[in-house]
Short mmCIF file of C-alpha atoms in Angstrom, two decimals:
data_model
loop_
_atom_site.label_atom_id
_atom_site.label_comp_id
_atom_site.label_asym_id
_atom_site.label_seq_id
_atom_site.Cartn_x
_atom_site.Cartn_y
_atom_site.Cartn_z
CA MET A 1 40.65 75.36 -222.36
CA THR A 2 39.92 79.58 -222.38
CA PRO A 3 38.20 80.45 -225.74
CA LEU A 4 39.54 84.55 -226.44
CA VAL A 5 37.73 87.01 -225.33
CA SER A 6 39.93 90.08 -224.35
CA ARG A 7 40.51 91.12 -227.99
CA LEU A 8 38.02 92.79 -230.09
CA SER A 9 37.42 90.55 -233.20
CA ARG A 10 34.95 92.12 -235.70
CA LEU A 11 34.01 88.70 -237.72
CA TRP A 12 32.13 86.14 -237.37
CA ALA A 13 32.87 83.50 -239.76
CA ILE A 14 31.02 80.03 -240.00
CA MET A 15 32.51 76.88 -241.47
CA ARG A 16 31.14 72.64 -241.96
CA LYS A 17 34.17 70.35 -241.89
CA PRO A 18 33.47 66.68 -242.44
CA ARG A 19 34.97 64.82 -239.42
CA ALA A 20 38.32 63.38 -240.77
CA ALA A 21 39.97 66.98 -241.35
CA VAL A 22 39.53 68.21 -238.04
CA GLY A 23 42.08 66.41 -235.84
CA ARG A 24 45.64 67.18 -237.45
CA GLY A 25 44.66 70.91 -236.21
CA HIS A 26 44.53 70.63 -232.21
CA ARG A 27 48.53 69.20 -232.05
CA ARG A 28 49.71 72.49 -234.04
CA GLN A 29 51.78 75.20 -232.71
CA ALA A 30 51.04 78.45 -234.08
CA ALA A 31 54.27 79.66 -236.15
CA SER A 32 54.25 83.71 -236.29
CA GLN A 33 55.66 84.55 -232.49
CA GLU A 34 54.84 88.09 -231.32
CA GLY A 35 57.31 90.56 -229.33
CA ARG A 36 56.68 89.42 -225.54
CA GLN A 37 53.51 91.35 -223.37
CA LYS A 38 54.93 94.25 -221.56
CA HIS A 39 52.84 95.04 -218.33
CA ALA A 40 52.07 97.82 -216.09
CA LYS A 41 50.79 98.16 -212.71
CA SER A 42 48.20 101.02 -211.21
CA ASN A 43 46.57 100.54 -207.91
CA SER A 44 46.66 101.76 -204.89
CA GLN A 45 46.93 98.32 -203.70
CA ALA A 46 48.83 97.36 -206.20
CA LYS A 47 52.58 96.83 -207.66
CA PRO A 48 52.58 98.76 -210.47
CA SER A 49 54.87 97.60 -213.23
CA ALA A 50 55.24 100.70 -214.43
CA CYS A 51 57.99 101.07 -212.19
CA ASP A 52 59.54 98.06 -213.12
CA GLY A 53 59.67 99.16 -216.49
CA LEU A 54 60.52 103.05 -215.91
CA ALA A 55 63.64 100.90 -213.76
CA ARG A 56 65.62 99.55 -216.55
CA GLN A 57 66.80 102.75 -218.24
CA PRO A 58 70.56 102.61 -217.67
CA GLU A 59 70.86 104.17 -214.01
CA GLU A 60 74.33 105.63 -214.86
CA VAL A 61 72.49 108.40 -216.60
CA VAL A 62 73.23 111.96 -215.43
CA LEU A 63 70.64 114.74 -215.11
CA GLN A 64 71.61 117.15 -216.55
CA ALA A 65 68.36 119.69 -214.14
CA SER A 66 69.36 120.56 -210.67
CA VAL A 67 67.43 119.56 -208.03
CA SER A 68 66.82 122.89 -204.64
CA PRO A 69 67.53 120.81 -201.58
CA TYR A 70 63.90 121.33 -201.10
CA HIS A 71 62.99 118.43 -203.37
CA LEU A 72 65.96 116.11 -200.54
CA PHE A 73 66.06 114.68 -197.50
CA ARG A 74 67.92 117.56 -195.54
CA ASP A 75 70.52 115.95 -193.72
CA VAL A 76 71.08 112.98 -191.45
CA ALA A 77 68.26 113.27 -188.55
CA GLU A 78 65.69 114.19 -191.00
CA VAL A 79 66.66 110.84 -192.62
CA THR A 80 66.71 108.71 -189.35
CA ALA A 81 63.52 110.46 -188.22
CA PHE A 82 61.59 109.00 -191.18
CA ARG A 83 62.54 105.68 -190.55
CA ARG A 84 61.59 105.60 -187.31
CA SER A 85 58.19 107.64 -187.34
CA LEU A 86 57.14 105.25 -190.64
CA LEU A 87 58.62 102.28 -188.63
CA SER A 88 57.06 102.57 -185.36
CA TRP A 89 53.58 103.40 -187.57
CA TYR A 90 53.98 99.46 -189.47
CA ASP A 91 54.70 97.38 -186.86
CA GLN A 92 50.73 99.02 -185.09
CA GLU A 93 49.28 99.42 -188.19
CA LYS A 94 50.45 96.85 -190.72
CA ARG A 95 47.73 94.44 -192.35
CA ASP A 96 47.83 90.78 -191.23
CA LEU A 97 48.43 89.42 -194.75
CA PRO A 98 49.79 85.49 -195.35
CA TRP A 99 52.50 86.65 -197.60
CA ARG A 100 53.94 88.47 -194.73
CA ARG A 101 53.08 85.61 -192.64
CA ARG A 102 55.22 83.16 -194.70
CA ALA A 103 58.17 86.26 -195.27
CA GLU A 104 57.96 85.97 -191.22
CA ASP A 105 57.92 82.57 -190.55
CA GLU A 106 59.57 80.68 -193.63
CA VAL A 107 62.95 79.83 -191.87
CA ASP A 108 64.46 78.69 -195.34
CA PRO A 109 65.54 81.90 -197.46
CA ASP A 110 64.79 79.62 -200.64
CA ARG A 111 60.82 79.01 -199.89
CA ARG A 112 60.46 82.25 -198.42
CA ALA A 113 62.58 84.38 -201.47
CA TYR A 114 59.85 81.96 -203.51
CA ALA A 115 56.64 82.72 -201.49
CA VAL A 116 57.75 86.85 -201.49
CA TRP A 117 57.77 86.85 -205.26
CA VAL A 118 54.47 84.66 -206.50
CA SER A 119 52.91 87.68 -203.99
CA GLU A 120 55.20 90.75 -205.69
CA VAL A 121 53.81 89.06 -208.93
CA MET A 122 50.27 88.19 -208.12
CA LEU A 123 49.43 92.10 -206.35
CA GLN A 124 51.39 94.11 -210.40
CA GLN A 125 48.01 95.68 -211.25
CA THR A 126 45.71 93.62 -208.66
CA GLN A 127 43.71 94.92 -205.39
CA VAL A 128 44.94 92.93 -201.85
CA ALA A 129 41.89 92.10 -201.29
CA THR A 130 41.79 89.55 -204.54
CA VAL A 131 45.13 88.19 -204.39
CA ILE A 132 44.73 87.11 -200.70
CA SER A 133 42.23 83.95 -201.97
CA TYR A 134 44.86 83.64 -205.06
CA TYR A 135 47.38 83.64 -203.45
CA THR A 136 46.70 80.90 -200.42
CA GLY A 137 45.20 78.91 -203.20
CA TRP A 138 48.31 79.07 -205.35
CA MET A 139 50.54 78.41 -202.53
CA GLN A 140 48.20 75.13 -201.25
CA LYS A 141 49.03 73.78 -204.66
CA TRP A 142 52.88 74.47 -205.34
CA PRO A 143 54.38 75.45 -201.74
CA THR A 144 58.18 75.76 -203.79
CA LEU A 145 59.95 76.45 -206.85
CA GLN A 146 60.26 72.61 -207.96
CA ASP A 147 56.60 72.15 -207.14
CA LEU A 148 55.90 75.34 -209.30
CA ALA A 149 58.95 73.95 -211.69
CA SER A 150 57.17 70.25 -212.42
CA ALA A 151 53.27 71.94 -213.17
CA SER A 152 52.11 72.39 -216.78
CA LEU A 153 51.03 75.49 -218.24
CA GLU A 154 47.99 74.65 -218.07
CA GLU A 155 46.88 74.01 -214.73
CA VAL A 156 49.13 78.14 -214.28
CA ASN A 157 46.77 79.08 -215.92
CA GLN A 158 43.38 78.19 -215.00
CA LEU A 159 44.37 78.71 -210.81
CA TRP A 160 45.63 82.18 -212.78
CA ALA A 161 42.30 82.73 -214.34
CA GLY A 162 40.57 86.12 -213.15
CA LEU A 163 43.41 87.76 -212.33
CA GLY A 164 44.77 88.83 -215.71
CA TYR A 165 48.28 89.61 -217.23
CA TYR A 166 48.52 85.62 -217.60
CA SER A 167 52.05 85.83 -219.15
CA ARG A 168 53.02 87.13 -215.89
CA GLY A 169 51.05 83.68 -214.17
CA ARG A 170 53.72 82.83 -217.74
CA ARG A 171 56.96 83.95 -216.65
CA LEU A 172 56.49 83.11 -212.79
CA GLN A 173 56.53 78.91 -214.21
CA GLU A 174 59.59 80.16 -216.36
CA GLY A 175 61.51 81.16 -213.45
CA ALA A 176 60.62 78.60 -211.33
CA ARG A 177 62.43 76.44 -213.87
CA LYS A 178 65.30 78.06 -214.16
CA VAL A 179 65.64 78.33 -210.57
CA VAL A 180 65.53 74.36 -210.00
CA GLU A 181 67.30 73.56 -213.45
CA GLU A 182 70.00 76.19 -213.82
CA LEU A 183 70.71 77.82 -210.60
CA GLY A 184 70.68 74.32 -208.88
CA GLY A 185 67.23 75.13 -206.77
CA HIS A 186 68.10 78.51 -205.06
CA MET A 187 67.53 81.66 -205.73
CA PRO A 188 69.58 84.39 -206.72
CA ARG A 189 70.37 86.79 -203.95
CA THR A 190 70.48 90.03 -204.94
CA ALA A 191 68.03 92.88 -206.82
CA GLU A 192 70.74 92.54 -209.18
CA THR A 193 71.66 89.19 -210.05
CA LEU A 194 67.27 88.63 -209.14
CA GLN A 195 66.67 91.03 -212.31
CA GLN A 196 69.38 90.02 -214.01
CA LEU A 197 68.62 86.53 -213.91
CA LEU A 198 64.72 85.85 -213.49
CA PRO A 199 62.09 86.37 -217.13
CA GLY A 200 60.27 88.93 -216.25
CA VAL A 201 61.71 90.06 -212.88
CA GLY A 202 62.56 94.08 -213.23
CA ARG A 203 63.89 96.58 -210.87
CA TYR A 204 60.97 96.90 -208.44
CA THR A 205 60.13 93.32 -207.89
CA ALA A 206 64.04 92.22 -207.27
CA GLY A 207 64.67 95.09 -204.45
CA ALA A 208 61.04 93.74 -203.07
CA ILE A 209 62.20 89.67 -202.96
CA ALA A 210 65.93 91.27 -201.73
CA SER A 211 64.39 93.69 -199.00
CA ILE A 212 62.27 91.45 -197.17
CA ALA A 213 63.40 87.76 -198.19
CA PHE A 214 67.40 88.18 -197.63
CA GLY A 215 67.66 91.51 -195.59
CA GLN A 216 69.37 93.29 -198.79
CA ALA A 217 69.87 97.49 -198.23
CA THR A 218 68.29 97.84 -201.47
CA GLY A 219 64.81 100.49 -201.80
CA VAL A 220 62.02 100.26 -203.88
CA VAL A 221 59.64 102.33 -206.05
CA ASP A 222 55.95 101.19 -207.35
CA GLY A 223 52.87 103.14 -207.22
CA ASN A 224 52.79 103.66 -203.35
CA VAL A 225 55.65 104.36 -202.34
CA ALA A 226 56.12 107.09 -205.46
CA ARG A 227 52.87 108.77 -204.33
CA VAL A 228 54.32 109.07 -200.84
CA LEU A 229 57.69 110.31 -201.74
CA CYS A 230 56.44 112.85 -203.77
CA ARG A 231 54.36 114.27 -201.56
CA VAL A 232 56.09 114.10 -198.78
CA ARG A 233 58.93 115.89 -200.66
CA ALA A 234 56.39 118.14 -202.57
CA ILE A 235 57.08 116.53 -206.35
CA GLY A 236 54.24 117.48 -208.60
CA ALA A 237 56.73 116.77 -211.65
CA ASP A 238 54.98 113.39 -213.94
CA PRO A 239 56.04 110.23 -211.84
CA SER A 240 56.37 108.41 -215.27
CA SER A 241 59.51 110.38 -216.38
CA THR A 242 62.65 109.23 -216.67
CA LEU A 243 64.17 111.87 -214.53
CA VAL A 244 61.38 111.83 -211.78
CA SER A 245 61.57 108.32 -211.94
CA GLN A 246 65.67 108.08 -210.93
CA ARG A 247 64.89 111.01 -208.53
CA LEU A 248 62.24 109.06 -206.63
CA TRP A 249 64.71 106.09 -206.87
CA GLY A 250 67.15 107.42 -205.70
CA LEU A 251 65.77 109.13 -202.58
CA ALA A 252 63.82 105.04 -201.26
CA GLN A 253 68.16 104.68 -201.63
CA GLN A 254 68.16 107.19 -198.97
CA LEU A 255 66.02 106.66 -196.95
CA VAL A 256 65.48 102.28 -196.37
CA ASP A 257 66.60 101.52 -193.09
CA PRO A 258 69.80 99.09 -193.06
CA ALA A 259 68.84 97.44 -189.87
CA ARG A 260 65.33 96.30 -191.23
CA PRO A 261 65.33 96.93 -195.13
CA GLY A 262 61.82 94.73 -196.03
CA ASP A 263 59.81 96.27 -193.46
CA PHE A 264 61.10 99.58 -194.24
CA ASN A 265 59.67 99.14 -197.98
CA GLN A 266 56.58 97.05 -196.64
CA ALA A 267 55.97 100.18 -194.58
CA ALA A 268 55.91 101.79 -197.13
CA MET A 269 53.86 100.60 -199.23
CA GLU A 270 51.52 100.40 -197.07
CA LEU A 271 51.86 103.92 -196.07
CA GLY A 272 50.94 104.77 -199.18
CA ALA A 273 48.03 101.47 -199.34
CA THR A 274 46.20 102.75 -196.47
CA VAL A 275 46.82 106.36 -195.27
CA CYS A 276 48.47 108.13 -197.87
CA THR A 277 45.86 107.31 -201.13
CA PRO A 278 45.07 108.27 -204.48
CA GLN A 279 41.75 110.14 -203.34
CA ARG A 280 40.90 111.47 -199.55
CA PRO A 281 44.06 110.86 -197.71
CA LEU A 282 43.97 110.75 -194.64
CA CYS A 283 46.71 113.13 -193.91
CA GLY A 284 45.80 113.43 -189.73
CA GLN A 285 47.18 109.71 -189.48
CA CYS A 286 50.10 109.54 -190.87
CA PRO A 287 52.98 108.93 -189.16
CA VAL A 288 55.46 111.43 -191.37
CA GLN A 289 53.04 113.95 -191.86
CA SER A 290 55.65 116.58 -189.59
CA LEU A 291 57.63 115.50 -192.33
CA CYS A 292 55.65 116.36 -195.62
CA ARG A 293 56.24 118.90 -197.36
CA ALA A 294 53.14 118.45 -199.78
CA ARG A 295 50.76 119.03 -195.94
CA GLN A 296 53.46 121.99 -195.65
CA ARG A 297 52.45 123.73 -198.37
CA VAL A 298 48.98 123.50 -198.25
CA GLU A 299 49.35 124.77 -194.44
CA ARG A 300 50.85 127.90 -196.03
CA GLU A 301 48.09 128.65 -198.98
CA GLN A 302 44.93 128.62 -195.79
CA LEU A 303 47.82 131.05 -194.28
CA LEU A 304 48.05 133.30 -197.27
CA ALA A 305 44.41 132.73 -198.34
CA SER A 306 42.78 134.01 -194.68
CA ARG A 307 44.97 137.32 -195.02
CA SER A 308 45.47 136.54 -190.83
CA VAL A 309 49.57 137.28 -191.30
CA SER A 310 51.80 139.70 -193.48
CA GLY A 311 53.55 138.57 -196.24
CA ASN A 312 55.03 135.72 -196.54
CA PRO A 313 53.81 132.89 -193.81
CA ASP A 314 57.65 131.29 -192.53
CA VAL A 315 56.64 128.15 -194.04
CA GLU A 316 59.45 127.02 -196.66
CA GLU A 317 59.62 126.70 -200.23
CA CYS A 318 61.25 125.52 -203.42
CA ALA A 319 63.84 128.03 -204.03
CA VAL A 320 63.70 127.88 -208.10
CA ASN A 321 60.35 129.86 -208.16
CA THR A 322 60.73 130.92 -212.12
CA GLY A 323 59.15 127.32 -213.17
CA GLN A 324 62.01 126.57 -213.75
CA CYS A 325 62.14 123.21 -210.94
CA GLN A 326 61.35 119.76 -213.01
CA LEU A 327 60.12 118.37 -210.05
CA CYS A 328 57.40 121.57 -208.61
CA LEU A 329 54.72 120.84 -210.23
CA PRO A 330 54.38 122.23 -213.48
CA ALA A 331 53.39 125.95 -214.84
CA SER A 332 50.48 125.10 -216.76
CA GLU A 333 48.98 123.03 -213.33
CA PRO A 334 49.68 125.30 -211.37
CA TRP A 335 48.55 124.88 -207.23
CA ASP A 336 44.83 123.62 -206.77
CA GLN A 337 43.43 124.22 -203.54
CA THR A 338 40.90 122.11 -203.33
CA LEU A 339 42.79 119.02 -204.16
CA GLY A 340 45.36 120.57 -200.90
CA VAL A 341 47.98 117.29 -201.02
CA VAL A 342 46.53 114.98 -203.23
CA ASN A 343 48.22 118.38 -205.94
CA PHE A 344 50.98 115.74 -205.40
CA PRO A 345 52.07 113.95 -208.37
CA ARG A 346 50.03 114.58 -210.65
CA LYS A 347 48.80 112.41 -212.50
CA ALA A 348 50.71 111.33 -215.91
CA SER A 349 49.10 111.77 -219.14
CA ARG A 350 48.31 107.79 -220.71
CA LYS A 351 47.85 106.81 -224.07
CA PRO A 352 44.99 105.06 -224.96
CA PRO A 353 44.60 102.00 -225.04
CA ARG A 354 46.11 100.39 -228.18
CA GLU A 355 42.73 98.28 -230.32
CA GLU A 356 43.24 94.84 -232.18
CA SER A 357 40.54 93.84 -234.41
CA SER A 358 40.94 90.64 -236.04
CA ALA A 359 38.42 88.44 -237.73
CA THR A 360 37.38 84.99 -236.00
CA CYS A 361 35.89 81.66 -237.42
CA VAL A 362 34.33 79.10 -235.60
CA LEU A 363 34.53 76.07 -237.23
CA GLU A 364 32.31 73.45 -236.25
CA GLN A 365 32.88 69.32 -236.84
CA PRO A 366 29.49 67.43 -236.75
CA GLY A 367 29.66 63.96 -234.77
CA ALA A 368 27.26 61.11 -234.13
CA LEU A 369 23.58 62.10 -232.42
CA GLY A 370 23.56 65.19 -233.54
CA GLY A 371 26.49 66.06 -231.41
CA ALA A 372 29.29 68.77 -232.59
CA HIS A 373 33.39 69.13 -231.88
CA ILE A 374 34.56 73.02 -232.69
CA LEU A 375 37.78 74.01 -233.49
CA LEU A 376 39.94 75.70 -230.42
CA VAL A 377 44.34 76.76 -231.71
CA GLN A 378 46.08 77.46 -229.09
CA ARG A 379 48.60 81.32 -229.49
CA PRO A 380 51.78 81.14 -229.35
CA ASN A 381 54.15 81.07 -226.51
CA SER A 382 54.93 84.80 -226.19
CA GLY A 383 53.42 88.28 -227.17
CA LEU A 384 49.10 88.70 -225.91
CA LEU A 385 47.28 86.69 -224.53
CA ALA A 386 50.09 83.99 -224.85
CA GLY A 387 50.01 80.08 -225.07
CA LEU A 388 45.81 80.07 -224.43
CA TRP A 389 42.64 79.16 -226.59
CA GLU A 390 40.78 80.54 -229.29
CA PHE A 391 38.92 80.29 -232.21
CA PRO A 392 41.41 80.50 -235.38
CA SER A 393 41.25 84.59 -236.09
CA VAL A 394 43.72 86.50 -238.46
CA THR A 395 44.40 90.45 -237.94
CA TRP A 396 42.16 92.43 -239.19
CA GLU A 397 41.79 92.72 -243.26
CA PRO A 398 40.43 95.97 -245.51
CA SER A 399 38.55 94.20 -247.48
CA GLU A 400 36.29 91.07 -247.47
CA GLN A 401 37.82 89.13 -250.43
CA LEU A 402 41.76 89.77 -248.60
CA GLN A 403 39.66 88.57 -245.21
CA ARG A 404 38.05 85.33 -246.71
CA LYS A 405 41.14 84.22 -248.40
CA ALA A 406 43.27 85.32 -244.44
CA LEU A 407 41.20 82.85 -243.13
CA LEU A 408 41.44 80.15 -245.17
CA ARG A 409 45.16 79.90 -244.76
CA GLU A 410 44.85 80.17 -241.50
CA LEU A 411 42.13 77.75 -240.93
CA GLN A 412 44.05 75.06 -244.20
CA ARG A 413 47.15 75.48 -241.56
CA TRP A 414 45.23 74.21 -238.70
CA ALA A 415 42.73 71.99 -240.49
CA GLY A 416 43.49 70.54 -243.87
CA PRO A 417 41.85 71.37 -247.20
CA LEU A 418 38.77 73.60 -246.50
CA PRO A 419 36.15 74.22 -249.45
CA ALA A 420 35.85 78.10 -249.33
CA THR A 421 32.49 78.31 -250.44
CA ARG A 422 31.16 78.01 -247.03
CA LEU A 423 32.67 80.54 -245.65
CA ARG A 424 30.07 83.65 -244.77
CA HIS A 425 30.32 87.37 -242.94
CA LEU A 426 27.46 86.76 -239.65
CA GLY A 427 27.98 89.53 -237.59
CA GLU A 428 30.66 90.66 -235.14
CA VAL A 429 32.33 90.33 -232.03
CA PHE A 430 29.44 88.45 -229.50
CA ARG A 431 26.44 90.34 -230.10
CA VAL A 432 25.74 87.66 -233.06
CA TYR A 433 25.14 85.35 -229.87
CA GLN A 434 24.42 87.83 -227.06
CA GLY A 435 21.22 88.71 -229.16
CA GLN A 436 19.49 85.37 -229.17
CA GLN A 437 19.46 85.70 -225.35
CA PRO A 438 16.99 86.44 -223.04
CA GLY A 439 16.47 90.24 -222.10
CA THR A 440 19.18 91.20 -225.29
CA CYS A 441 16.98 92.83 -227.33
CA LYS A 442 17.40 96.15 -226.08
CA GLY A 443 20.11 98.11 -226.87
CA SER A 444 21.14 96.14 -229.41
CA LYS A 445 22.13 99.38 -232.01
CA ARG A 446 25.11 98.90 -232.19
CA SER A 447 25.18 95.60 -234.06
CA GLN A 448 26.45 95.60 -238.21
CA VAL A 449 24.01 92.86 -238.35
CA SER A 450 20.15 92.10 -238.41
CA SER A 451 18.51 91.94 -234.61
CA PRO A 452 18.69 87.72 -234.14
CA CYS A 453 15.95 88.61 -232.06
CA SER A 454 13.53 89.17 -235.52
CA GLN A 455 14.29 85.94 -236.71
CA LYS A 456 11.72 82.84 -236.56
CA LYS A 457 14.72 80.51 -236.76
CA PRO A 458 18.51 80.52 -235.57
CA CYS A 459 21.49 80.63 -238.49
CA MET A 460 23.18 77.54 -238.75
CA GLY A 461 26.26 79.83 -237.45
CA GLN A 462 24.09 80.93 -234.23
CA GLN A 463 23.16 77.23 -233.69
CA VAL A 464 27.22 76.65 -233.34
CA LEU A 465 28.01 79.85 -231.26
CA ASP A 466 24.59 78.40 -228.73
CA ASN A 467 25.60 75.30 -228.95
CA PHE A 468 29.29 76.06 -227.63
CA PHE A 469 28.68 78.33 -225.32
CA ARG A 470 24.88 77.08 -223.46
CA PRO A 471 26.21 75.92 -220.43
CA HIS A 472 26.23 71.99 -220.10
CA ILE A 473 23.99 70.56 -217.36
CA SER A 474 24.09 67.26 -216.35
CA THR A 475 21.07 64.74 -216.67
CA ASP A 476 21.36 64.06 -213.10
CA ALA A 477 20.61 67.62 -212.12
CA SER A 478 18.14 68.43 -214.92
CA ASN A 479 16.18 65.68 -213.47
CA LEU A 480 16.75 66.75 -210.23
CA ASN A 481 14.85 70.10 -211.45
CA SER A 482 12.12 68.70 -212.97
CA ALA A 483 11.32 66.93 -209.51
CA ALA A 484 11.75 69.87 -207.13
CA GLN A 485 9.33 71.56 -209.24
#
């Protein structure tokens, strides 16, 4: 069981409950259902889900803005040169990763697709170095779709702990169950059907599985590919916008090698992860630098700055030079000489993270010999931190009276009648607990309660929290430590 620690909880309340009334609440499911969580991916070595979300835009949308040929590939010869150079580099420089070995060695197409699917979901907003051990452990425990389909959600969450976004693991298992129970154990074979039939599979993930596992000639765009394409074609506009996103997907589809689509897509992602990185890219090691418009722009600006030539240097640039091209750098953010190729793409403006406040109650059931049980409840099956366990909590209310009533209703729904007189405000989040730990007295100015360090004896609520969070040490271990001293 995993207590909730990720949300911002403003209130701790402690209540003691007679033994008989607590047990009934553990088997109830929360009644309220939240909307399905949307996930985002962004990391130089990760699979950003922003592209999956953007991909859900209708593909038939007509782009009204004209696009200069400067941002496109001019002919078949240029596309062929790009493919050849990128794949040749990939064959020599690709990293040895466990999911790539499985995809190359696995003969069964369904097991191959499953292996790719797991890796793509794990790599969402998580670095490759972190994913390797998780992926290895996952495939050892559940080597087939059938194995994963038969696992429990608690097992999935336990193995997923540390990768974040638990909903990804849950949807992965939901998809495995659907394949086993409704599709005869066979994975959909195309990007279109993968996205249509499997929960949590967006355009990027579907394209990756279809191209790597089944050889479908479909392009993909994740954060790494978007960065490579933006630099190769000098696209400085926001890559998360609908117009630019659709243009990037079009370029990816134009470039993908029909003979080796899976290798090409992985090569483009590998280039962005290891060479064409967000900061300090290794342009000297780039296999497609001769086709890179961003590199050409750097050379042009250097020539102009050196004043070694008269007039404009013979370097191609966007014909729409009046600030009207919607793929060029925005007029409000012109070329920055110090950034070089990192001018492309410019970072999209991000919305500030949403802050969600809640009131949380720790309900203790006194036990024999001084022991106690603490009530944990399971969150809804969808929404934020779906299916995880937490102290009973409710949305933050503006007044203490309303907060008390809301907490009582939630507690009574889980555990039956409770006395309102024992419910009282203790403090903010984990600071009440942390304040009692060694070395945590300093720097506690943000606490909304008096410093527990000044108390001679911990209060009742403090004792409950201490008992819950204190590491459990076996008697044998204690004896061994005593003997060692």
